[in-house]
Amino acid sequence: MAGKGIAVIGAGMIGAAHASGYRTYGPRVDGLSTRLDTVCDANADLATKLARNWGFARLANDWRAVIDDPEIDIVSVCLPNFLHTEVTQAALKAGKHVLCEKPLALSAREARATHDLALTASGKSGTVFNYRRIPAITDIRARVNAGELGQPVQIVIFYQCDYAADPMLPHSWRYEFDRAGPGALLDVGTHAVDLARFILGDVDEVSGAISTISINERFLPAETATGHGHVALSDKKAKVDNDDVMSALLRFRNGAQGFVTASRVAVGMGNRIQVEVYGTKGTARFSNELPTHYDLAVFDGKGPAPFTRMINRPSSPYVGELAAVPHDLVPIGYAESFGFMIHEFLSAIAEDKPFENGSIEDGYRAAQVLDAIQEASMTNAPVKVGGEE
């Protein structure tokens, strides 16, 4: 068959983001022919809907069959957290190109094993850190690296969601530590940690952390539940044993400090990311609620430094090359940033080069920080990052 076959394993909400990215940006990669081959999910209705919506040719209900299929060359792992390690490692061993959803694993030890395997695997591989491709975030990082903000002093990142704020949402794997790992910390805090590393570099220590479970138990569903949707509830409840909110104080290898906080119960916040970077010469700030621009203030030594609005332009990262409408002030949303990541991943395959911007190693390094945050929240003491090595 012509073109490299693409499979999306997991037909839930995030599987649709992968499918959209492959369909929209796959044809835009020079030197690579792809085809939307298989959607795999144990829920046949979900798989059928996703395949129909995005133009995949085949369905499967067993991820092992997908991994063994010689017609499949590229695999997106979009399954619950507790399956990431097993499926990603199987795909790497089979020589597939693999893009694994965050978190890469439930722990740094598991992530290290996947990372070590990826080092010798024949396929390209990466972790889903799509927010790196927001033009404002990429540009802020470039300014930090160029010294335009001076010596980095502090980074503050809020990732606040409200998808779990309703106590009548059913219990699921997301609320079980054994299957999801830490709750808000791994679900959305992984992105916050990765953005902190992306902008300021490696974290040396977690100086302190605190976690909160605000909804201690939830009703079990009376029917199959997917995503964050409401379904009929049974009269039985199950314990929630992972965090609804987690906050941490970080110390970076370059001497800067950071504060990251992640919540899944922040009423009214939807899916909000706010990034603020402070240096000795300037400040940059961005919110995904205002996706057309970010704000930059640089001290010129003469007086107060006002903020300047740095708008999206065709010269902004990704905009001129990949945005559907490369024009001033055009918002770049979630789907675009996700698609930019898919384009980079497929380009790495086409050019036979490592996928470095959100690599498996980045997933592993984020896992090290996440482990240290968990430990600091339990011990109420500073924790060096990388203690599992």
mmCIF file of C-alpha atoms in Angstrom:
data_model
loop_
_atom_site.group_PDB
_atom_site.id
_atom_site.type_symbol
_atom_site.label_atom_id
_atom_site.label_comp_id
_atom_site.label_asym_id
_atom_site.label_seq_id
_atom_site.Cartn_x
_atom_site.Cartn_y
_atom_site.Cartn_z
ATOM 1 C CA MET A 1 0.000 0.000 0.000
ATOM 2 C CA ALA A 2 1.198 3.536 -0.790
ATOM 3 C CA GLY A 3 2.296 5.786 2.036
ATOM 4 C CA LYS A 4 3.133 5.117 5.646
ATOM 5 C CA GLY A 5 0.158 3.798 7.590
ATOM 6 C CA ILE A 6 -0.955 5.807 10.632
ATOM 7 C CA ALA A 7 -2.809 4.313 13.601
ATOM 8 C CA VAL A 8 -4.391 6.137 16.513
ATOM 9 C CA ILE A 9 -4.723 3.850 19.531
ATOM 10 C CA GLY A 10 -7.415 5.295 21.761
ATOM 11 C CA ALA A 11 -10.463 6.959 20.195
ATOM 12 C CA GLY A 12 -11.357 9.324 23.018
ATOM 13 C CA MET A 13 -11.109 13.092 23.156
ATOM 14 C CA ILE A 14 -7.338 13.281 22.736
ATOM 15 C CA GLY A 15 -7.348 10.633 20.000
ATOM 16 C CA ALA A 16 -9.425 13.044 17.951
ATOM 17 C CA ALA A 17 -6.733 15.720 18.356
ATOM 18 C CA HIS A 18 -4.151 13.323 16.925
ATOM 19 C CA ALA A 19 -6.458 12.322 14.076
ATOM 20 C CA SER A 20 -7.118 15.969 13.231
ATOM 21 C CA GLY A 21 -3.407 16.746 13.268
ATOM 22 C CA TYR A 22 -2.505 13.871 10.959
ATOM 23 C CA ARG A 23 -5.276 14.676 8.505
ATOM 24 C CA THR A 24 -4.565 18.414 8.392
ATOM 25 C CA TYR A 25 -0.766 18.479 8.484
ATOM 26 C CA GLY A 26 0.313 15.106 7.092
ATOM 27 C CA PRO A 27 -0.138 16.213 3.469
ATOM 28 C CA ARG A 28 1.998 19.307 4.185
ATOM 29 C CA VAL A 29 5.173 17.359 5.000
ATOM 30 C CA ASP A 30 7.607 17.316 2.114
ATOM 31 C CA GLY A 31 9.066 13.948 1.185
ATOM 32 C CA LEU A 32 6.587 11.829 3.135
ATOM 33 C CA SER A 33 3.447 10.078 1.950
ATOM 34 C CA THR A 34 1.039 8.955 4.672
ATOM 35 C CA ARG A 35 -2.381 7.389 4.877
ATOM 36 C CA LEU A 36 -4.911 7.369 7.708
ATOM 37 C CA ASP A 37 -5.115 3.630 8.279
ATOM 38 C CA THR A 38 -6.490 2.435 11.624
ATOM 39 C CA VAL A 39 -8.368 3.644 14.680
ATOM 40 C CA CYS A 40 -8.131 1.237 17.609
ATOM 41 C CA ASP A 41 -10.386 1.246 20.656
ATOM 42 C CA ALA A 42 -12.216 -1.349 22.733
ATOM 43 C CA ASN A 43 -15.300 0.855 22.370
ATOM 44 C CA ALA A 44 -16.474 0.123 18.834
ATOM 45 C CA ASP A 45 -18.807 3.119 18.680
ATOM 46 C CA LEU A 46 -16.019 5.532 19.588
ATOM 47 C CA ALA A 47 -13.633 3.976 17.086
ATOM 48 C CA THR A 48 -16.241 4.056 14.311
ATOM 49 C CA LYS A 49 -17.095 7.698 14.934
ATOM 50 C CA LEU A 50 -13.458 8.812 14.995
ATOM 51 C CA ALA A 51 -12.616 6.863 11.837
ATOM 52 C CA ARG A 52 -15.617 8.284 10.016
ATOM 53 C CA ASN A 53 -14.987 11.865 11.135
ATOM 54 C CA TRP A 54 -11.342 11.957 10.086
ATOM 55 C CA GLY A 55 -11.179 9.462 7.226
ATOM 56 C CA PHE A 56 -9.405 6.403 8.651
ATOM 57 C CA ALA A 57 -9.829 3.249 6.608
ATOM 58 C CA ARG A 58 -9.897 0.495 9.229
ATOM 59 C CA LEU A 59 -10.967 -0.291 12.778
ATOM 60 C CA ALA A 60 -9.351 -2.446 15.457
ATOM 61 C CA ASN A 61 -10.207 -3.340 19.034
ATOM 62 C CA ASP A 62 -6.862 -4.776 20.191
ATOM 63 C CA TRP A 63 -3.773 -2.557 20.357
ATOM 64 C CA ARG A 64 -1.520 -5.622 20.116
ATOM 65 C CA ALA A 65 -2.906 -6.408 16.667
ATOM 66 C CA VAL A 66 -2.135 -2.851 15.589
ATOM 67 C CA ILE A 67 1.448 -3.101 16.819
ATOM 68 C CA ASP A 68 1.874 -6.416 14.964
ATOM 69 C CA ASP A 69 0.355 -5.095 11.725
ATOM 70 C CA PRO A 70 3.083 -4.575 9.074
ATOM 71 C CA GLU A 71 0.841 -2.031 7.319
ATOM 72 C CA ILE A 72 1.151 0.321 10.321
ATOM 73 C CA ASP A 73 4.274 2.488 10.449
ATOM 74 C CA ILE A 74 3.260 5.388 12.733
ATOM 75 C CA VAL A 75 1.430 5.009 16.038
ATOM 76 C CA SER A 76 -0.137 7.563 18.363
ATOM 77 C CA VAL A 77 -0.690 6.233 21.889
ATOM 78 C CA CYS A 78 -3.797 7.997 23.246
ATOM 79 C CA LEU A 79 -4.760 5.576 26.012
ATOM 80 C CA PRO A 80 -5.254 6.015 29.774
ATOM 81 C CA ASN A 81 -2.059 6.796 31.675
ATOM 82 C CA PHE A 82 -1.498 3.307 33.056
ATOM 83 C CA LEU A 83 -1.212 1.868 29.530
ATOM 84 C CA HIS A 84 1.308 4.355 28.140
ATOM 85 C CA THR A 85 4.414 2.424 29.159
ATOM 86 C CA GLU A 86 3.340 -1.005 27.919
ATOM 87 C CA VAL A 87 1.970 0.146 24.570
ATOM 88 C CA THR A 88 4.731 2.648 23.801
ATOM 89 C CA GLN A 89 7.468 0.151 24.582
ATOM 90 C CA ALA A 90 5.771 -2.527 22.467
ATOM 91 C CA ALA A 91 5.534 -0.112 19.543
ATOM 92 C CA LEU A 92 9.191 0.885 19.876
ATOM 93 C CA LYS A 93 10.265 -2.758 19.960
ATOM 94 C CA ALA A 94 8.237 -3.381 16.803
ATOM 95 C CA GLY A 95 10.111 -0.628 14.972
ATOM 96 C CA LYS A 96 7.180 1.784 14.760
ATOM 97 C CA HIS A 97 7.424 5.562 14.897
ATOM 98 C CA VAL A 98 5.653 6.417 18.153
ATOM 99 C CA LEU A 99 4.067 9.558 19.568
ATOM 100 C CA CYS A 100 2.980 8.957 23.181
ATOM 101 C CA GLU A 101 0.516 11.120 25.050
ATOM 102 C CA LYS A 102 1.656 12.759 28.253
ATOM 103 C CA PRO A 103 2.500 11.668 30.849
ATOM 104 C CA LEU A 104 5.069 9.350 29.306
ATOM 105 C CA ALA A 105 4.682 7.036 32.327
ATOM 106 C CA LEU A 106 3.302 6.928 35.851
ATOM 107 C CA SER A 107 6.778 7.291 37.346
ATOM 108 C CA ALA A 108 10.284 8.345 36.403
ATOM 109 C CA ARG A 109 11.496 4.741 36.689
ATOM 110 C CA GLU A 110 8.981 3.623 34.057
ATOM 111 C CA ALA A 111 9.791 6.650 31.911
ATOM 112 C CA ARG A 112 13.511 5.876 32.155
ATOM 113 C CA ALA A 113 12.905 2.375 30.784
ATOM 114 C CA THR A 114 10.980 3.801 27.821
ATOM 115 C CA HIS A 115 13.673 6.423 27.266
ATOM 116 C CA ASP A 116 16.450 3.814 27.273
ATOM 117 C CA LEU A 117 14.517 1.701 24.786
ATOM 118 C CA ALA A 118 13.941 4.695 22.511
ATOM 119 C CA LEU A 119 17.685 5.355 22.352
ATOM 120 C CA THR A 120 18.235 2.142 20.383
ATOM 121 C CA ALA A 121 14.881 1.838 18.612
ATOM 122 C CA SER A 122 14.775 2.224 14.845
ATOM 123 C CA GLY A 123 11.668 4.416 14.847
ATOM 124 C CA LYS A 124 11.320 8.081 15.739
ATOM 125 C CA SER A 125 9.552 8.804 19.010
ATOM 126 C CA GLY A 126 8.212 11.672 21.070
ATOM 127 C CA THR A 127 6.058 12.810 23.973
ATOM 128 C CA VAL A 128 2.998 14.983 23.368
ATOM 129 C CA PHE A 129 4.032 18.449 24.550
ATOM 130 C CA ASN A 130 2.023 20.471 22.054
ATOM 131 C CA TYR A 131 1.946 23.715 24.057
ATOM 132 C CA ARG A 132 5.603 24.274 23.156
ATOM 133 C CA ARG A 133 4.308 25.182 19.675
ATOM 134 C CA ILE A 134 2.170 28.139 20.731
ATOM 135 C CA PRO A 135 3.929 30.949 18.827
ATOM 136 C CA ALA A 136 4.064 33.173 21.914
ATOM 137 C CA ILE A 137 5.651 30.428 24.042
ATOM 138 C CA THR A 138 8.251 29.634 21.386
ATOM 139 C CA ASP A 139 9.073 33.316 20.977
ATOM 140 C CA ILE A 140 9.358 33.911 24.734
ATOM 141 C CA ARG A 141 11.800 31.020 24.990
ATOM 142 C CA ALA A 142 13.875 32.442 22.145
ATOM 143 C CA ARG A 143 14.051 35.818 23.890
ATOM 144 C CA VAL A 144 15.095 34.173 27.161
ATOM 145 C CA ASN A 145 17.820 32.195 25.385
ATOM 146 C CA ALA A 146 19.018 35.346 23.594
ATOM 147 C CA GLY A 147 19.364 37.172 26.929
ATOM 148 C CA GLU A 148 16.758 39.816 26.085
ATOM 149 C CA LEU A 149 15.137 39.420 29.523
ATOM 150 C CA GLY A 150 18.514 39.379 31.261
ATOM 151 C CA GLN A 151 19.347 36.697 33.786
ATOM 152 C CA PRO A 152 16.234 34.582 34.467
ATOM 153 C CA VAL A 153 14.890 35.166 37.967
ATOM 154 C CA GLN A 154 11.496 33.443 38.133
ATOM 155 C CA ILE A 155 8.880 31.626 36.099
ATOM 156 C CA VAL A 156 5.247 31.238 37.187
ATOM 157 C CA ILE A 157 2.917 28.825 35.404
ATOM 158 C CA PHE A 158 -0.753 28.252 36.166
ATOM 159 C CA TYR A 159 -2.615 25.388 34.506
ATOM 160 C CA GLN A 160 -6.159 25.539 35.779
ATOM 161 C CA CYS A 161 -9.056 23.383 34.587
ATOM 162 C CA ASP A 162 -12.587 22.809 35.821
ATOM 163 C CA TYR A 163 -13.366 19.470 34.169
ATOM 164 C CA ALA A 164 -13.545 17.735 37.567
ATOM 165 C CA ALA A 165 -15.149 20.565 39.552
ATOM 166 C CA ASP A 166 -18.603 18.960 39.355
ATOM 167 C CA PRO A 167 -18.876 16.366 42.166
ATOM 168 C CA MET A 168 -21.540 14.539 40.131
ATOM 169 C CA LEU A 169 -19.117 13.548 37.405
ATOM 170 C CA PRO A 170 -18.643 9.773 37.603
ATOM 171 C CA HIS A 171 -15.662 8.048 39.130
ATOM 172 C CA SER A 172 -13.160 6.730 36.580
ATOM 173 C CA TRP A 173 -9.541 5.698 36.193
ATOM 174 C CA ARG A 174 -8.597 9.380 36.357
ATOM 175 C CA TYR A 175 -9.321 9.412 40.077
ATOM 176 C CA GLU A 176 -7.302 6.306 40.945
ATOM 177 C CA PHE A 177 -3.642 6.724 41.813
ATOM 178 C CA ASP A 178 -2.737 3.211 40.648
ATOM 179 C CA ARG A 179 -4.045 3.845 37.138
ATOM 180 C CA ALA A 180 -3.704 7.612 36.675
ATOM 181 C CA GLY A 181 -0.839 8.426 39.012
ATOM 182 C CA PRO A 182 -1.160 11.834 40.658
ATOM 183 C CA GLY A 183 -4.336 13.494 39.447
ATOM 184 C CA ALA A 184 -4.116 17.122 38.346
ATOM 185 C CA LEU A 185 -0.326 16.926 38.597
ATOM 186 C CA LEU A 186 0.070 14.285 35.883
ATOM 187 C CA ASP A 187 -3.006 15.170 33.854
ATOM 188 C CA VAL A 188 -2.268 18.870 33.310
ATOM 189 C CA GLY A 189 0.701 19.620 35.573
ATOM 190 C CA THR A 190 2.890 17.596 33.205
ATOM 191 C CA HIS A 191 2.386 20.359 30.642
ATOM 192 C CA ALA A 192 3.208 23.055 33.212
ATOM 193 C CA VAL A 193 6.429 21.285 34.187
ATOM 194 C CA ASP A 194 7.412 20.774 30.564
ATOM 195 C CA LEU A 195 6.827 24.436 29.729
ATOM 196 C CA ALA A 196 8.973 25.448 32.701
ATOM 197 C CA ARG A 197 11.796 23.202 31.449
ATOM 198 C CA PHE A 198 11.288 24.330 27.847
ATOM 199 C CA ILE A 199 11.699 28.006 28.766
ATOM 200 C CA LEU A 200 14.239 27.932 31.613
ATOM 201 C CA GLY A 201 15.999 24.572 31.352
ATOM 202 C CA ASP A 202 16.460 21.728 33.800
ATOM 203 C CA VAL A 203 15.054 21.767 37.318
ATOM 204 C CA ASP A 204 17.570 20.949 40.041
ATOM 205 C CA GLU A 205 15.318 20.804 43.108
ATOM 206 C CA VAL A 206 11.715 20.868 44.217
ATOM 207 C CA SER A 207 11.953 23.066 47.292
ATOM 208 C CA GLY A 208 8.396 22.405 48.429
ATOM 209 C CA ALA A 209 5.009 21.175 47.279
ATOM 210 C CA ILE A 210 1.460 20.807 48.541
ATOM 211 C CA SER A 211 -1.467 18.739 47.275
ATOM 212 C CA THR A 212 -5.197 18.855 47.946
ATOM 213 C CA ILE A 213 -8.065 16.447 47.316
ATOM 214 C CA SER A 214 -11.187 18.600 47.425
ATOM 215 C CA ILE A 215 -13.707 15.975 46.266
ATOM 216 C CA ASN A 216 -12.933 12.866 48.289
ATOM 217 C CA GLU A 217 -15.294 10.393 46.611
ATOM 218 C CA ARG A 218 -17.415 10.091 43.488
ATOM 219 C CA PHE A 219 -20.336 7.940 42.370
ATOM 220 C CA LEU A 220 -19.489 4.982 40.174
ATOM 221 C CA PRO A 221 -21.058 5.153 36.699
ATOM 222 C CA ALA A 222 -24.071 2.989 35.909
ATOM 223 C CA GLU A 223 -23.078 2.864 32.225
ATOM 224 C CA THR A 224 -19.965 3.259 30.119
ATOM 225 C CA ALA A 225 -18.328 6.643 30.640
ATOM 226 C CA THR A 226 -15.798 8.308 28.331
ATOM 227 C CA GLY A 227 -13.818 11.493 28.708
ATOM 228 C CA HIS A 228 -15.218 14.011 31.171
ATOM 229 C CA GLY A 229 -18.875 13.521 30.286
ATOM 230 C CA HIS A 230 -21.897 12.954 32.515
ATOM 231 C CA VAL A 231 -23.595 9.556 32.526
ATOM 232 C CA ALA A 232 -26.161 7.856 34.721
ATOM 233 C CA LEU A 233 -24.729 7.117 38.165
ATOM 234 C CA SER A 234 -25.056 4.113 40.415
ATOM 235 C CA ASP A 235 -25.748 4.441 44.133
ATOM 236 C CA LYS A 236 -22.221 3.298 45.000
ATOM 237 C CA LYS A 237 -19.259 5.583 45.570
ATOM 238 C CA ALA A 238 -15.496 5.098 45.262
ATOM 239 C CA LYS A 239 -12.651 6.953 46.883
ATOM 240 C CA VAL A 240 -10.647 9.600 45.033
ATOM 241 C CA ASP A 241 -7.009 9.006 45.981
ATOM 242 C CA ASN A 242 -5.079 11.408 43.771
ATOM 243 C CA ASP A 243 -4.772 15.177 43.864
ATOM 244 C CA ASP A 244 -7.313 17.699 42.624
ATOM 245 C CA VAL A 245 -4.786 20.517 43.075
ATOM 246 C CA MET A 246 -0.983 20.442 43.265
ATOM 247 C CA SER A 247 1.430 23.355 43.636
ATOM 248 C CA ALA A 248 5.228 23.329 43.773
ATOM 249 C CA LEU A 249 8.191 25.630 44.230
ATOM 250 C CA LEU A 250 11.108 24.831 41.912
ATOM 251 C CA ARG A 251 14.776 25.755 41.767
ATOM 252 C CA PHE A 252 16.354 25.607 38.317
ATOM 253 C CA ARG A 253 19.905 24.636 37.491
ATOM 254 C CA ASN A 254 20.552 28.196 36.277
ATOM 255 C CA GLY A 255 19.606 29.593 39.706
ATOM 256 C CA ALA A 256 16.116 30.828 38.830
ATOM 257 C CA GLN A 257 13.098 29.849 40.853
ATOM 258 C CA GLY A 258 9.706 28.716 39.636
ATOM 259 C CA PHE A 259 6.163 28.219 40.832
ATOM 260 C CA VAL A 260 3.838 25.794 39.058
ATOM 261 C CA THR A 261 0.292 24.968 40.029
ATOM 262 C CA ALA A 262 -2.185 22.559 38.450
ATOM 263 C CA SER A 263 -5.875 22.194 39.213
ATOM 264 C CA ARG A 264 -8.714 20.143 37.772
ATOM 265 C CA VAL A 265 -11.361 21.751 40.045
ATOM 266 C CA ALA A 266 -10.888 25.492 39.371
ATOM 267 C CA VAL A 267 -14.516 26.508 38.791
ATOM 268 C CA GLY A 268 -15.036 28.567 35.669
ATOM 269 C CA MET A 269 -11.469 28.260 34.375
ATOM 270 C CA GLY A 270 -12.124 25.790 31.555
ATOM 271 C CA ASN A 271 -8.619 25.025 30.291
ATOM 272 C CA ARG A 272 -6.440 28.002 31.211
ATOM 273 C CA ILE A 273 -2.669 28.289 30.923
ATOM 274 C CA GLN A 274 -0.830 31.361 32.118
ATOM 275 C CA VAL A 275 2.948 31.773 31.834
ATOM 276 C CA GLU A 276 4.975 34.621 33.330
ATOM 277 C CA VAL A 277 8.762 34.890 32.999
ATOM 278 C CA TYR A 278 10.760 37.432 34.989
ATOM 279 C CA GLY A 279 14.371 38.374 34.294
ATOM 280 C CA THR A 280 16.765 41.066 35.469
ATOM 281 C CA LYS A 281 16.016 43.141 32.364
ATOM 282 C CA GLY A 282 12.470 42.249 31.442
ATOM 283 C CA THR A 283 9.218 40.339 31.826
ATOM 284 C CA ALA A 284 7.145 38.294 29.389
ATOM 285 C CA ARG A 285 3.625 37.060 30.061
ATOM 286 C CA PHE A 286 1.111 34.977 28.115
ATOM 287 C CA SER A 287 -2.362 33.537 28.648
ATOM 288 C CA ASN A 288 -4.044 31.132 26.265
ATOM 289 C CA GLU A 289 -7.235 33.101 26.870
ATOM 290 C CA LEU A 290 -5.618 35.830 24.719
ATOM 291 C CA PRO A 291 -4.059 33.747 21.930
ATOM 292 C CA THR A 292 -3.351 36.585 19.494
ATOM 293 C CA HIS A 293 -0.392 37.973 21.457
ATOM 294 C CA TYR A 294 1.848 38.048 24.499
ATOM 295 C CA ASP A 295 3.128 41.006 26.530
ATOM 296 C CA LEU A 296 6.780 42.029 26.822
ATOM 297 C CA ALA A 297 8.388 44.666 29.038
ATOM 298 C CA VAL A 298 12.129 45.392 28.776
ATOM 299 C CA PHE A 299 13.894 47.849 31.079
ATOM 300 C CA ASP A 300 15.986 50.373 29.135
ATOM 301 C CA GLY A 301 17.725 51.880 32.171
ATOM 302 C CA LYS A 302 15.863 55.176 31.910
ATOM 303 C CA GLY A 303 12.576 54.651 33.669
ATOM 304 C CA PRO A 304 9.541 52.371 34.131
ATOM 305 C CA ALA A 305 9.267 49.707 31.451
ATOM 306 C CA PRO A 306 5.785 49.591 29.903
ATOM 307 C CA PHE A 307 4.416 46.400 28.397
ATOM 308 C CA THR A 308 4.334 46.110 24.632
ATOM 309 C CA ARG A 309 1.838 43.824 22.937
ATOM 310 C CA MET A 310 3.721 41.322 20.771
ATOM 311 C CA ILE A 311 1.092 40.196 18.287
ATOM 312 C CA ASN A 312 1.050 37.111 16.101
ATOM 313 C CA ARG A 313 2.482 37.995 12.697
ATOM 314 C CA PRO A 314 3.578 35.932 9.699
ATOM 315 C CA SER A 315 7.115 36.247 11.103
ATOM 316 C CA SER A 316 6.082 34.667 14.426
ATOM 317 C CA PRO A 317 7.132 31.047 15.040
ATOM 318 C CA TYR A 318 4.999 28.601 13.013
ATOM 319 C CA VAL A 319 2.557 31.261 11.793
ATOM 320 C CA GLY A 320 3.939 32.085 8.356
ATOM 321 C CA GLU A 321 4.902 28.503 7.574
ATOM 322 C CA LEU A 322 1.953 26.524 8.914
ATOM 323 C CA ALA A 323 -1.010 28.658 10.007
ATOM 324 C CA ALA A 324 -4.045 28.403 7.740
ATOM 325 C CA VAL A 325 -4.343 32.203 7.755
ATOM 326 C CA PRO A 326 -0.847 33.684 8.240
ATOM 327 C CA HIS A 327 -1.884 37.246 9.069
ATOM 328 C CA ASP A 328 -1.443 39.739 11.912
ATOM 329 C CA LEU A 329 -3.390 39.045 15.115
ATOM 330 C CA VAL A 330 -4.863 35.736 13.910
ATOM 331 C CA PRO A 331 -5.349 33.555 17.022
ATOM 332 C CA ILE A 332 -3.473 30.265 17.183
ATOM 333 C CA GLY A 333 -5.520 27.768 19.162
ATOM 334 C CA TYR A 334 -5.175 24.291 20.576
ATOM 335 C CA ALA A 335 -5.799 22.455 17.307
ATOM 336 C CA GLU A 336 -3.156 24.474 15.468
ATOM 337 C CA SER A 337 -0.465 23.988 18.134
ATOM 338 C CA PHE A 338 -1.254 20.276 18.177
ATOM 339 C CA GLY A 339 -1.034 20.141 14.403
ATOM 340 C CA PHE A 340 2.300 21.983 14.427
ATOM 341 C CA MET A 341 3.618 19.207 16.691
ATOM 342 C CA ILE A 342 2.319 16.503 14.339
ATOM 343 C CA HIS A 343 4.003 18.301 11.444
ATOM 344 C CA GLU A 344 7.343 18.351 13.304
ATOM 345 C CA PHE A 345 7.017 14.669 14.178
ATOM 346 C CA LEU A 346 6.251 13.642 10.596
ATOM 347 C CA SER A 347 9.026 15.902 9.323
ATOM 348 C CA ALA A 348 11.502 14.097 11.576
ATOM 349 C CA ILE A 349 10.390 10.824 9.992
ATOM 350 C CA ALA A 350 10.659 12.252 6.473
ATOM 351 C CA GLU A 351 14.137 13.691 7.092
ATOM 352 C CA ASP A 352 15.349 10.745 9.181
ATOM 353 C CA LYS A 353 16.378 12.955 12.084
ATOM 354 C CA PRO A 354 15.649 12.806 15.829
ATOM 355 C CA PHE A 355 12.408 14.340 17.074
ATOM 356 C CA GLU A 356 13.944 16.661 19.664
ATOM 357 C CA ASN A 357 11.270 19.239 20.508
ATOM 358 C CA GLY A 358 9.243 17.127 22.932
ATOM 359 C CA SER A 359 11.313 13.966 22.788
ATOM 360 C CA ILE A 360 10.962 10.806 24.838
ATOM 361 C CA GLU A 361 13.818 12.208 26.896
ATOM 362 C CA ASP A 362 11.762 15.343 27.556
ATOM 363 C CA GLY A 363 8.971 13.076 28.793
ATOM 364 C CA TYR A 364 11.443 11.310 31.069
ATOM 365 C CA ARG A 365 12.938 14.555 32.422
ATOM 366 C CA ALA A 366 9.456 15.892 33.143
ATOM 367 C CA ALA A 367 8.666 12.633 34.972
ATOM 368 C CA GLN A 368 11.705 13.170 37.200
ATOM 369 C CA VAL A 369 10.384 16.578 38.231
ATOM 370 C CA LEU A 370 6.875 15.199 38.742
ATOM 371 C CA ASP A 371 8.228 12.435 40.998
ATOM 372 C CA ALA A 372 10.134 15.004 43.044
ATOM 373 C CA ILE A 373 6.994 17.145 43.405
ATOM 374 C CA GLN A 374 5.056 14.138 44.702
ATOM 375 C CA GLU A 375 7.783 13.285 47.181
ATOM 376 C CA ALA A 376 8.098 16.873 48.387
ATOM 377 C CA SER A 377 4.338 17.060 48.973
ATOM 378 C CA MET A 378 4.485 13.915 51.130
ATOM 379 C CA THR A 379 7.664 14.703 53.078
ATOM 380 C CA ASN A 380 7.247 18.475 53.405
ATOM 381 C CA ALA A 381 10.940 18.774 52.579
ATOM 382 C CA PRO A 382 13.086 19.721 49.554
ATOM 383 C CA VAL A 383 13.767 16.950 47.032
ATOM 384 C CA LYS A 384 16.554 16.820 44.469
ATOM 385 C CA VAL A 385 15.341 16.013 40.959
ATOM 386 C CA GLY A 386 16.603 12.730 39.510
ATOM 387 C CA GLY A 387 16.839 10.799 42.751
ATOM 388 C CA GLU A 388 15.600 7.602 41.116
ATOM 389 C CA GLU A 389 18.818 7.256 39.111
#
